[in-house]
Amino acid sequence: MAERPPAGPGSGSPSPAPAARSAPAGLGHGPGRLLLTLYGVFAVGATSRSVYQLSTRFQEAPLAYLLSAAAAVVYVVITVALARGGEGARRVALVCCGAELAGVLTVGTWTVLDPATFPDQTVWSQYGLGYLLLPLVLPVVGLVWLRRSRRPA
């Protein structure tokens, strides 16, 4: 039986593969895992709700249901970006979290000031009150996480 030379310089133990050492941690690791999970739940929930509403009840509240579909798209994009990781995904997630926050604030204010415009609730109605205000809290937490988890250049 022939002996194999040591894999690492000056050591008898194999060194980790270069890809394993240099692979960037995804945005969904550590505390970001909870954020990724919550966005994933919202993505599935908002998507399924909006598909049902748009396909069966569109005439009842078209604006509300289209806004729910827009929220679903934002949640899906953020979920994918958090899972994917990297600087490009971070930028996409930052833009989408900003858009989500703007949407929650706009739609939330609109539904408080003029509730007759929305005969049915959206994910963002009354700042997400029907969802324990998580639609208002998630983008703020997401923006903070994306800023804090940024790797130094």
Tab-separated table of C-alpha atoms in Angstrom:
chain	number	residue	atom	x	y	z
A	1	MET	CA	0.000	0.000	0.000
A	2	ALA	CA	1.415	3.380	-1.004
A	3	GLU	CA	1.304	6.304	1.382
A	4	ARG	CA	-0.456	9.501	0.311
A	5	PRO	CA	1.403	12.757	0.750
A	6	PRO	CA	-0.115	15.227	3.215
A	7	ALA	CA	-2.721	17.479	1.617
A	8	GLY	CA	-1.815	20.673	3.477
A	9	PRO	CA	1.645	22.199	3.581
A	10	GLY	CA	3.450	21.089	6.716
A	11	SER	CA	0.500	19.166	8.137
A	12	GLY	CA	-0.579	15.598	8.117
A	13	SER	CA	-4.279	16.418	7.841
A	14	PRO	CA	-6.170	17.339	4.716
A	15	SER	CA	-7.082	20.993	4.326
A	16	PRO	CA	-10.616	22.070	3.465
A	17	ALA	CA	-11.441	22.506	-0.197
A	18	PRO	CA	-10.838	26.051	-1.492
A	19	ALA	CA	-14.530	26.484	-2.375
A	20	ALA	CA	-15.527	25.680	1.203
A	21	ARG	CA	-13.128	28.278	2.617
A	22	SER	CA	-14.099	31.090	0.260
A	23	ALA	CA	-17.844	30.467	-0.082
A	24	PRO	CA	-19.735	33.509	1.177
A	25	ALA	CA	-22.296	32.952	3.863
A	26	GLY	CA	-25.817	33.444	2.543
A	27	LEU	CA	-28.075	36.152	3.856
A	28	GLY	CA	-30.285	33.419	5.305
A	29	HIS	CA	-27.700	32.197	7.840
A	30	GLY	CA	-27.639	33.060	11.522
A	31	PRO	CA	-30.403	35.497	12.520
A	32	GLY	CA	-31.207	35.876	8.836
A	33	ARG	CA	-32.583	32.331	8.903
A	34	LEU	CA	-35.606	33.503	10.911
A	35	LEU	CA	-36.084	36.393	8.499
A	36	LEU	CA	-35.832	34.005	5.544
A	37	THR	CA	-38.393	31.685	7.151
A	38	LEU	CA	-40.854	34.497	7.844
A	39	TYR	CA	-40.519	35.876	4.320
A	40	GLY	CA	-40.978	32.354	2.957
A	41	VAL	CA	-44.184	31.907	4.946
A	42	PHE	CA	-45.456	35.295	3.756
A	43	ALA	CA	-44.489	34.478	0.168
A	44	VAL	CA	-46.474	31.243	0.183
A	45	GLY	CA	-49.420	32.736	2.087
A	46	ALA	CA	-49.710	35.938	0.061
A	47	THR	CA	-49.224	34.119	-3.249
A	48	SER	CA	-51.850	31.477	-2.559
A	49	ARG	CA	-54.300	34.052	-1.203
A	50	SER	CA	-53.865	36.403	-4.160
A	51	VAL	CA	-54.122	33.601	-6.744
A	52	TYR	CA	-57.387	32.476	-5.152
A	53	GLN	CA	-58.770	36.021	-4.916
A	54	LEU	CA	-57.765	37.005	-8.437
A	55	SER	CA	-59.162	33.819	-9.967
A	56	THR	CA	-62.454	33.643	-8.066
A	57	ARG	CA	-63.384	37.076	-6.688
A	58	PHE	CA	-61.580	39.689	-8.786
A	59	GLN	CA	-64.737	41.741	-9.470
A	60	GLU	CA	-65.418	42.213	-5.739
A	61	ALA	CA	-62.258	44.195	-4.939
A	62	PRO	CA	-59.850	44.418	-7.884
A	63	LEU	CA	-57.556	47.034	-6.329
A	64	ALA	CA	-57.182	45.109	-3.074
A	65	TYR	CA	-56.500	41.834	-4.855
A	66	LEU	CA	-53.971	43.356	-7.258
A	67	LEU	CA	-52.156	44.933	-4.310
A	68	SER	CA	-52.124	41.547	-2.567
A	69	ALA	CA	-50.576	40.050	-5.697
A	70	ALA	CA	-47.942	42.808	-5.758
A	71	ALA	CA	-47.143	42.083	-2.105
A	72	ALA	CA	-46.819	38.387	-2.946
A	73	VAL	CA	-44.324	39.125	-5.731
A	74	VAL	CA	-42.259	41.288	-3.371
A	75	TYR	CA	-42.254	38.563	-0.708
A	76	VAL	CA	-41.178	35.907	-3.216
A	77	VAL	CA	-38.329	38.061	-4.574
A	78	ILE	CA	-37.076	38.882	-1.063
A	79	THR	CA	-37.255	35.209	-0.045
A	80	VAL	CA	-35.243	34.123	-3.085
A	81	ALA	CA	-32.693	36.921	-2.571
A	82	LEU	CA	-32.197	36.023	1.102
A	83	ALA	CA	-31.791	32.347	0.249
A	84	ARG	CA	-29.410	33.030	-2.610
A	85	GLY	CA	-27.071	35.451	-0.839
A	86	GLY	CA	-24.270	37.460	-2.378
A	87	GLU	CA	-23.970	41.165	-3.130
A	88	GLY	CA	-26.340	41.176	-6.095
A	89	ALA	CA	-29.020	39.422	-4.068
A	90	ARG	CA	-28.383	41.831	-1.174
A	91	ARG	CA	-29.049	44.805	-3.462
A	92	VAL	CA	-32.231	43.218	-4.804
A	93	ALA	CA	-33.410	42.470	-1.259
A	94	LEU	CA	-32.626	46.036	-0.136
A	95	VAL	CA	-34.657	47.514	-2.996
A	96	CYS	CA	-37.548	45.122	-2.401
A	97	CYS	CA	-37.576	45.689	1.376
A	98	GLY	CA	-37.683	49.431	0.684
A	99	ALA	CA	-40.537	48.922	-1.788
A	100	GLU	CA	-42.331	46.709	0.715
A	101	LEU	CA	-42.021	49.322	3.453
A	102	ALA	CA	-43.270	52.036	1.092
A	103	GLY	CA	-46.181	49.788	0.080
A	104	VAL	CA	-47.152	48.981	3.651
A	105	LEU	CA	-47.033	52.650	4.648
A	106	THR	CA	-48.940	53.816	1.554
A	107	VAL	CA	-51.614	51.115	1.543
A	108	GLY	CA	-51.875	51.165	5.337
A	109	THR	CA	-52.492	54.909	5.381
A	110	TRP	CA	-54.870	54.666	2.422
A	111	THR	CA	-56.964	51.955	4.116
A	112	VAL	CA	-57.162	53.985	7.323
A	113	LEU	CA	-58.116	57.251	5.587
A	114	ASP	CA	-60.426	55.826	2.906
A	115	PRO	CA	-61.563	52.308	3.859
A	116	ALA	CA	-64.392	52.376	1.283
A	117	THR	CA	-61.790	52.060	-1.488
A	118	PHE	CA	-60.905	48.599	-0.173
A	119	PRO	CA	-64.011	46.411	0.163
A	120	ASP	CA	-61.682	43.559	1.150
A	121	GLN	CA	-58.400	43.402	3.044
A	122	THR	CA	-54.931	43.237	1.534
A	123	VAL	CA	-51.803	41.958	3.231
A	124	TRP	CA	-50.823	45.586	3.814
A	125	SER	CA	-54.254	46.911	4.912
A	126	GLN	CA	-54.096	48.907	8.136
A	127	TYR	CA	-50.326	48.395	8.170
A	128	GLY	CA	-50.743	44.615	8.246
A	129	LEU	CA	-52.978	44.580	11.320
A	130	GLY	CA	-54.605	41.349	10.132
A	131	TYR	CA	-51.131	39.770	10.206
A	132	LEU	CA	-50.102	41.068	13.656
A	133	LEU	CA	-48.345	44.056	12.000
A	134	LEU	CA	-45.647	41.728	10.666
A	135	PRO	CA	-45.890	43.303	7.184
A	136	LEU	CA	-44.831	46.589	8.809
A	137	VAL	CA	-42.111	45.077	10.997
A	138	LEU	CA	-40.564	42.660	8.458
A	139	PRO	CA	-39.168	45.242	6.011
A	140	VAL	CA	-37.667	47.293	8.846
A	141	VAL	CA	-35.996	44.215	10.327
A	142	GLY	CA	-34.965	43.139	6.823
A	143	LEU	CA	-33.342	46.484	6.049
A	144	VAL	CA	-31.477	46.433	9.370
A	145	TRP	CA	-30.317	42.839	8.807
A	146	LEU	CA	-29.180	43.546	5.266
A	147	ARG	CA	-27.155	46.546	6.442
A	148	ARG	CA	-25.605	44.799	9.458
A	149	SER	CA	-24.743	41.559	7.674
A	150	ARG	CA	-22.867	43.361	4.905
A	151	ARG	CA	-19.305	42.116	4.596
A	152	PRO	CA	-16.561	44.743	4.650
A	153	ALA	CA	-14.979	45.375	1.248
